[in-house]
Amino acid sequence: MTYSMVSHLTCPKCSETYDVDKIQQLCVCGSPLLVDYKLDEVKKHVTKEMIAGREPSLWRYHELLPVKNVENKVSFEEGMTPILSLPTLGKEVAIPNLYIKDEGQVPTGSFKARGAAVGVSKAKELGVRNLAMPTNGNAGAAWSLYAAKAGLEAHIVMPVDAPEITRKEVSISGAHLHLVNGLISDAGKIVGDLVKERGYYDASTLKEPYRIEGKKTMGYEIAEQLNWELPDVILYPTGGGVGLIGIYKAFLELQKLGWIKEEKLPRLVAVQSDGCAPIVKAFDEGKMESEFWENSTTHAFGINVPKAIGDFLVLDAIYQTNGCAISVSEEEIRASQMEVASLEGQFVCPEGAATFAAAKRLKEHNWIREDEKVICLNTGLGIKYPDAFDVNARTMEPHERIGY
Ligand SMILES: *Cc1c(COP(=O)(O)O)cnc(C)c1O
Ligand SMILES: [Zn+2]
């Protein structure tokens, strides 16, 4: 049986199709391309029971991934992160069925490793030697480390004030690191030049079609881990929105396979920061696309994306599932980060914390109801952002004693 049952690439805007065995970037019309599979064949040959017996990584869904030859797989066994119940926090915010899917446990400390695993593997399969990408930190870190493992050269452009640890991850991998005094959008322009001038593979968000395929496995896992019964609401910290588009794509594929019964999919929530909320603005105005967000700023660095190339796909996923988009303040993000750690012992990243702040607000507005099952995506480790919060402690001399 074939390892991958991938079929071809399709443009979600103009329906043009493309060959998966050649390097493809955007559609001629400028839209990102999405991967299609021979779902009838998957349905015939693969069962949920077969998958249940496989390795605990995202590669357990290999028929539904684009890598054709298993020898091209570049993996640190990423995926199958736990979905954990948060009873104490759930009680506090009046959502008893509150869960976290903890992507902090993925290699490189962020869920970007999912996209990198599949994206770098497919790049290797396509014969790519050099890849280039702009990043807010975590993607660059993941892609350079996976590229090192694959023996590819990575050229990474990141804003100077991206989390320092991600800069070090890129640097130690031996990738070419360039720091730009600006935003990810500025880094994107520099990468654009590099791609044009040197012919490098453009691994920018959604400019290659395979990163999303790695990220969509979060959707498969949510379904499988909950016994193929989907939750009511999923909150996702949205920058480029690839994870959200991917989760939605995964659910549509599972529906076509008949592996999930629900006609009604979970309501997908795009969570942003007040300092960078282009998707929220577009949603509030009922639009199908977002506008560039001027002077964007947030300490939740992974969601500082002023204009996402796949914005129309994010908004479509939200509208189709009766979801919503909501932004939270920097203070709410910090407060949530402390609340999750102090009540549940989990040090989530600021982006992940934003989803908890949003869940709390949506419950207060009764958009989330008390009996609903709610999953917050924690997209990375809090320890990757050592400067995101202030330590509450008093320095002592060695001879002093503690007196409460
Ligand atoms: C990149 C990133 C996000 C946003 O992911 P998208 O799928 O591009 O919206 C959220 N959280 C963290 C920690 C990230 O690194
Ligand atoms: Zn097109």
Short mmCIF file of N, CA and C in Angstrom, two decimals, residues 130-238:
data_model
loop_
_atom_site.label_atom_id
_atom_site.label_comp_id
_atom_site.label_asym_id
_atom_site.label_seq_id
_atom_site.Cartn_x
_atom_site.Cartn_y
_atom_site.Cartn_z
N ASN A 130 18.04 24.81 -0.83
CA ASN A 130 18.02 26.02 0.00
C ASN A 130 16.59 26.48 0.21
N LEU A 131 16.23 26.73 1.47
CA LEU A 131 14.91 27.31 1.72
C LEU A 131 15.07 28.63 2.46
N ALA A 132 14.12 29.54 2.23
CA ALA A 132 14.17 30.85 2.88
C ALA A 132 12.82 31.17 3.48
N MET A 133 12.84 31.83 4.65
CA MET A 133 11.57 32.21 5.24
C MET A 133 11.68 33.37 6.21
N PRO A 134 10.62 34.22 6.26
CA PRO A 134 10.50 35.21 7.31
C PRO A 134 9.83 34.53 8.50
N THR A 135 10.09 35.02 9.71
CA THR A 135 9.51 34.36 10.89
C THR A 135 9.45 35.32 12.07
N ASN A 136 8.48 35.08 12.95
CA ASN A 136 8.45 35.79 14.23
C ASN A 136 9.23 35.02 15.28
N GLY A 137 9.92 33.97 14.89
CA GLY A 137 10.79 33.25 15.82
C GLY A 137 10.61 31.75 15.80
N ASN A 138 9.44 31.29 16.22
CA ASN A 138 9.26 29.85 16.41
C ASN A 138 9.33 29.05 15.10
N ALA A 139 8.77 29.60 14.03
CA ALA A 139 8.81 28.87 12.76
C ALA A 139 10.25 28.78 12.27
N GLY A 140 10.97 29.88 12.37
CA GLY A 140 12.37 29.87 11.93
C GLY A 140 13.18 28.87 12.72
N ALA A 141 12.94 28.82 14.03
CA ALA A 141 13.65 27.87 14.89
C ALA A 141 13.35 26.44 14.45
N ALA A 142 12.08 26.15 14.28
CA ALA A 142 11.70 24.78 13.93
C ALA A 142 12.23 24.40 12.54
N TRP A 143 12.03 25.28 11.57
CA TRP A 143 12.45 24.95 10.21
C TRP A 143 13.97 24.83 10.11
N SER A 144 14.72 25.66 10.86
CA SER A 144 16.18 25.51 10.73
C SER A 144 16.67 24.22 11.36
N LEU A 145 16.06 23.83 12.47
CA LEU A 145 16.51 22.59 13.10
C LEU A 145 16.12 21.37 12.26
N TYR A 146 14.92 21.38 11.72
CA TYR A 146 14.53 20.28 10.83
C TYR A 146 15.36 20.29 9.55
N ALA A 147 15.66 21.49 9.04
CA ALA A 147 16.49 21.58 7.84
C ALA A 147 17.87 21.01 8.11
N ALA A 148 18.41 21.29 9.32
CA ALA A 148 19.72 20.74 9.69
C ALA A 148 19.68 19.21 9.66
N LYS A 149 18.62 18.67 10.23
CA LYS A 149 18.45 17.21 10.25
C LYS A 149 18.37 16.64 8.83
N ALA A 150 17.71 17.41 7.94
CA ALA A 150 17.51 16.95 6.57
C ALA A 150 18.71 17.22 5.68
N GLY A 151 19.66 18.03 6.17
CA GLY A 151 20.81 18.40 5.35
C GLY A 151 20.49 19.49 4.34
N LEU A 152 19.47 20.31 4.61
CA LEU A 152 19.14 21.44 3.73
C LEU A 152 19.68 22.72 4.34
N GLU A 153 19.89 23.73 3.48
CA GLU A 153 20.31 25.03 4.01
C GLU A 153 19.11 25.93 4.22
N ALA A 154 19.07 26.57 5.40
CA ALA A 154 17.94 27.45 5.70
C ALA A 154 18.44 28.89 5.80
N HIS A 155 17.66 29.81 5.21
CA HIS A 155 17.95 31.24 5.27
C HIS A 155 16.78 31.91 5.97
N ILE A 156 17.04 32.41 7.18
CA ILE A 156 15.95 32.85 8.04
C ILE A 156 16.05 34.36 8.28
N VAL A 157 14.93 35.06 8.09
CA VAL A 157 14.91 36.50 8.37
C VAL A 157 13.88 36.76 9.47
N MET A 158 14.35 37.37 10.58
CA MET A 158 13.43 37.59 11.70
C MET A 158 13.57 38.98 12.29
N PRO A 159 12.48 39.54 12.83
CA PRO A 159 12.57 40.85 13.48
C PRO A 159 13.56 40.81 14.64
N VAL A 160 14.29 41.92 14.87
CA VAL A 160 15.29 41.94 15.95
C VAL A 160 14.68 41.67 17.31
N ASP A 161 13.43 42.07 17.50
CA ASP A 161 12.89 41.85 18.85
C ASP A 161 12.06 40.58 18.99
N ALA A 162 12.23 39.64 18.08
CA ALA A 162 11.63 38.30 18.28
C ALA A 162 12.30 37.65 19.48
N PRO A 163 11.61 36.71 20.15
CA PRO A 163 12.18 36.09 21.35
C PRO A 163 13.62 35.60 21.12
N GLU A 164 14.51 35.98 22.00
CA GLU A 164 15.93 35.72 21.82
C GLU A 164 16.25 34.23 21.68
N ILE A 165 15.52 33.42 22.41
CA ILE A 165 15.81 31.98 22.37
C ILE A 165 15.61 31.43 20.96
N THR A 166 14.66 31.97 20.22
CA THR A 166 14.41 31.45 18.87
C THR A 166 15.58 31.82 17.95
N ARG A 167 16.15 33.00 18.19
CA ARG A 167 17.34 33.41 17.44
C ARG A 167 18.47 32.42 17.68
N LYS A 168 18.60 31.99 18.93
CA LYS A 168 19.67 31.04 19.27
C LYS A 168 19.41 29.67 18.66
N GLU A 169 18.15 29.28 18.63
CA GLU A 169 17.83 27.98 18.01
C GLU A 169 18.21 28.00 16.53
N VAL A 170 17.92 29.11 15.86
CA VAL A 170 18.28 29.22 14.44
C VAL A 170 19.79 29.19 14.28
N SER A 171 20.46 29.99 15.11
CA SER A 171 21.89 30.14 14.99
C SER A 171 22.63 28.83 15.23
N ILE A 172 22.22 28.11 16.27
CA ILE A 172 22.95 26.88 16.61
C ILE A 172 22.74 25.79 15.56
N SER A 173 21.65 25.90 14.81
CA SER A 173 21.37 24.90 13.77
C SER A 173 22.30 25.07 12.56
N GLY A 174 23.02 26.19 12.53
CA GLY A 174 23.90 26.44 11.39
C GLY A 174 23.20 27.14 10.23
N ALA A 175 21.96 27.55 10.45
CA ALA A 175 21.22 28.26 9.40
C ALA A 175 21.79 29.67 9.25
N HIS A 176 21.49 30.31 8.11
CA HIS A 176 21.89 31.70 7.89
C HIS A 176 20.82 32.58 8.51
N LEU A 177 21.20 33.35 9.52
CA LEU A 177 20.22 34.17 10.24
C LEU A 177 20.42 35.64 9.92
N HIS A 178 19.31 36.31 9.55
CA HIS A 178 19.34 37.75 9.28
C HIS A 178 18.30 38.41 10.18
N LEU A 179 18.72 39.46 10.88
CA LEU A 179 17.79 40.16 11.77
C LEU A 179 17.38 41.46 11.11
N VAL A 180 16.09 41.75 11.13
CA VAL A 180 15.61 42.98 10.50
C VAL A 180 14.98 43.89 11.54
N ASN A 181 15.31 45.16 11.40
CA ASN A 181 14.77 46.17 12.29
C ASN A 181 13.36 46.50 11.84
N GLY A 182 12.41 45.61 12.09
CA GLY A 182 11.05 45.82 11.60
C GLY A 182 10.16 44.65 11.98
N LEU A 183 9.08 44.49 11.24
CA LEU A 183 8.09 43.45 11.53
C LEU A 183 8.27 42.25 10.60
N ILE A 184 7.46 41.21 10.83
CA ILE A 184 7.54 40.02 9.98
C ILE A 184 7.20 40.38 8.53
N SER A 185 6.36 41.39 8.34
CA SER A 185 6.02 41.82 6.97
C SER A 185 7.27 42.38 6.26
N ASP A 186 8.14 43.07 7.02
CA ASP A 186 9.39 43.57 6.44
C ASP A 186 10.33 42.40 6.13
N ALA A 187 10.38 41.44 7.05
CA ALA A 187 11.20 40.25 6.83
C ALA A 187 10.73 39.53 5.56
N GLY A 188 9.42 39.53 5.35
CA GLY A 188 8.84 38.87 4.18
C GLY A 188 9.33 39.49 2.88
N LYS A 189 9.45 40.81 2.87
CA LYS A 189 9.91 41.48 1.64
C LYS A 189 11.36 41.09 1.34
N ILE A 190 12.18 41.00 2.39
CA ILE A 190 13.59 40.62 2.20
C ILE A 190 13.67 39.19 1.65
N VAL A 191 12.86 38.31 2.20
CA VAL A 191 12.85 36.93 1.71
C VAL A 191 12.39 36.89 0.26
N GLY A 192 11.41 37.71 -0.08
CA GLY A 192 10.92 37.79 -1.46
C GLY A 192 12.06 38.09 -2.43
N ASP A 193 12.92 39.04 -2.06
CA ASP A 193 14.07 39.38 -2.90
C ASP A 193 15.03 38.21 -3.04
N LEU A 194 15.29 37.56 -1.89
CA LEU A 194 16.22 36.44 -1.85
C LEU A 194 15.74 35.31 -2.78
N VAL A 195 14.44 35.06 -2.71
CA VAL A 195 13.84 34.01 -3.53
C VAL A 195 13.96 34.36 -5.01
N LYS A 196 13.68 35.62 -5.33
CA LYS A 196 13.72 36.05 -6.72
C LYS A 196 15.15 36.02 -7.26
N GLU A 197 16.08 36.53 -6.45
CA GLU A 197 17.46 36.67 -6.93
C GLU A 197 18.22 35.35 -6.96
N ARG A 198 17.99 34.50 -5.94
CA ARG A 198 18.82 33.30 -5.85
C ARG A 198 18.06 32.00 -6.14
N GLY A 199 16.76 32.11 -6.36
CA GLY A 199 16.00 30.91 -6.68
C GLY A 199 15.79 29.97 -5.50
N TYR A 200 15.88 30.50 -4.29
CA TYR A 200 15.62 29.64 -3.12
C TYR A 200 14.15 29.26 -3.06
N TYR A 201 13.90 28.17 -2.37
CA TYR A 201 12.53 27.70 -2.12
C TYR A 201 11.90 28.62 -1.09
N ASP A 202 10.76 29.19 -1.42
CA ASP A 202 10.09 30.13 -0.51
C ASP A 202 9.24 29.36 0.50
N ALA A 203 9.74 29.29 1.73
CA ALA A 203 9.03 28.53 2.78
C ALA A 203 8.19 29.45 3.66
N SER A 204 7.89 30.66 3.17
CA SER A 204 7.01 31.58 3.90
C SER A 204 5.65 30.93 4.14
N THR A 205 5.01 31.35 5.23
CA THR A 205 3.67 30.86 5.56
C THR A 205 2.76 30.82 4.33
N LEU A 206 2.29 29.64 4.02
CA LEU A 206 1.33 29.37 2.93
C LEU A 206 1.85 29.64 1.52
N LYS A 207 3.14 30.02 1.42
CA LYS A 207 3.71 30.15 0.07
C LYS A 207 4.27 28.82 -0.39
N GLU A 208 4.41 27.88 0.54
CA GLU A 208 4.59 26.48 0.14
C GLU A 208 3.40 25.76 0.77
N PRO A 209 2.86 24.74 0.08
CA PRO A 209 1.56 24.18 0.47
C PRO A 209 1.60 23.13 1.59
N TYR A 210 2.77 22.86 2.17
CA TYR A 210 2.85 21.66 3.01
C TYR A 210 2.92 21.91 4.52
N ARG A 211 3.31 23.11 4.92
CA ARG A 211 3.34 23.45 6.34
C ARG A 211 1.96 23.23 6.95
N ILE A 212 0.95 23.67 6.22
CA ILE A 212 -0.43 23.54 6.71
C ILE A 212 -0.80 22.07 6.91
N GLU A 213 -0.23 21.20 6.08
CA GLU A 213 -0.54 19.76 6.21
C GLU A 213 0.00 19.20 7.52
N GLY A 214 1.15 19.72 7.97
CA GLY A 214 1.66 19.32 9.28
C GLY A 214 0.76 19.84 10.39
N LYS A 215 0.35 21.09 10.24
CA LYS A 215 -0.46 21.71 11.30
C LYS A 215 -1.87 21.13 11.37
N LYS A 216 -2.39 20.65 10.23
CA LYS A 216 -3.76 20.13 10.25
C LYS A 216 -3.87 18.90 11.15
N THR A 217 -2.73 18.23 11.39
CA THR A 217 -2.80 17.00 12.19
C THR A 217 -3.29 17.28 13.61
N MET A 218 -3.21 18.55 14.06
CA MET A 218 -3.83 18.88 15.34
C MET A 218 -5.32 18.56 15.30
N GLY A 219 -5.94 18.79 14.15
CA GLY A 219 -7.37 18.49 13.99
C GLY A 219 -7.63 16.99 14.03
N TYR A 220 -6.82 16.21 13.32
CA TYR A 220 -6.97 14.74 13.37
C TYR A 220 -6.83 14.24 14.81
N GLU A 221 -5.80 14.77 15.48
CA GLU A 221 -5.54 14.30 16.84
C GLU A 221 -6.69 14.63 17.78
N ILE A 222 -7.21 15.86 17.67
CA ILE A 222 -8.33 16.24 18.53
C ILE A 222 -9.47 15.24 18.33
N ALA A 223 -9.77 14.91 17.06
CA ALA A 223 -10.84 13.96 16.79
C ALA A 223 -10.51 12.58 17.38
N GLU A 224 -9.32 12.08 17.07
CA GLU A 224 -8.97 10.73 17.52
C GLU A 224 -8.90 10.65 19.05
N GLN A 225 -8.27 11.65 19.66
CA GLN A 225 -8.10 11.59 21.12
C GLN A 225 -9.42 11.71 21.86
N LEU A 226 -10.42 12.33 21.23
CA LEU A 226 -11.74 12.43 21.86
C LEU A 226 -12.67 11.35 21.32
N ASN A 227 -12.08 10.22 20.90
CA ASN A 227 -12.88 9.11 20.40
C ASN A 227 -13.74 9.46 19.20
N TRP A 228 -13.21 10.29 18.35
CA TRP A 228 -13.88 10.70 17.10
C TRP A 228 -15.18 11.43 17.36
N GLU A 229 -15.25 12.10 18.53
CA GLU A 229 -16.38 12.99 18.80
C GLU A 229 -15.82 14.37 19.05
N LEU A 230 -16.16 15.30 18.20
CA LEU A 230 -15.51 16.61 18.25
C LEU A 230 -16.05 17.46 19.40
N PRO A 231 -15.22 18.37 19.91
CA PRO A 231 -15.67 19.29 20.96
C PRO A 231 -16.61 20.36 20.37
N ASP A 232 -17.14 21.22 21.23
CA ASP A 232 -18.06 22.26 20.75
C ASP A 232 -17.32 23.49 20.23
N VAL A 233 -16.23 23.81 20.92
CA VAL A 233 -15.52 25.05 20.59
C VAL A 233 -14.01 24.78 20.63
N ILE A 234 -13.29 25.32 19.66
CA ILE A 234 -11.82 25.28 19.67
C ILE A 234 -11.31 26.71 19.54
N LEU A 235 -10.45 27.12 20.48
CA LEU A 235 -9.88 28.47 20.41
C LEU A 235 -8.43 28.38 19.97
N TYR A 236 -8.08 29.22 19.00
CA TYR A 236 -6.77 29.13 18.38
C TYR A 236 -6.12 30.52 18.31
N PRO A 237 -4.88 30.66 18.83
CA PRO A 237 -4.20 31.96 18.74
C PRO A 237 -3.74 32.20 17.31
N THR A 238 -4.30 33.20 16.67
CA THR A 238 -4.19 33.33 15.22
C THR A 238 -3.24 34.44 14.78
#
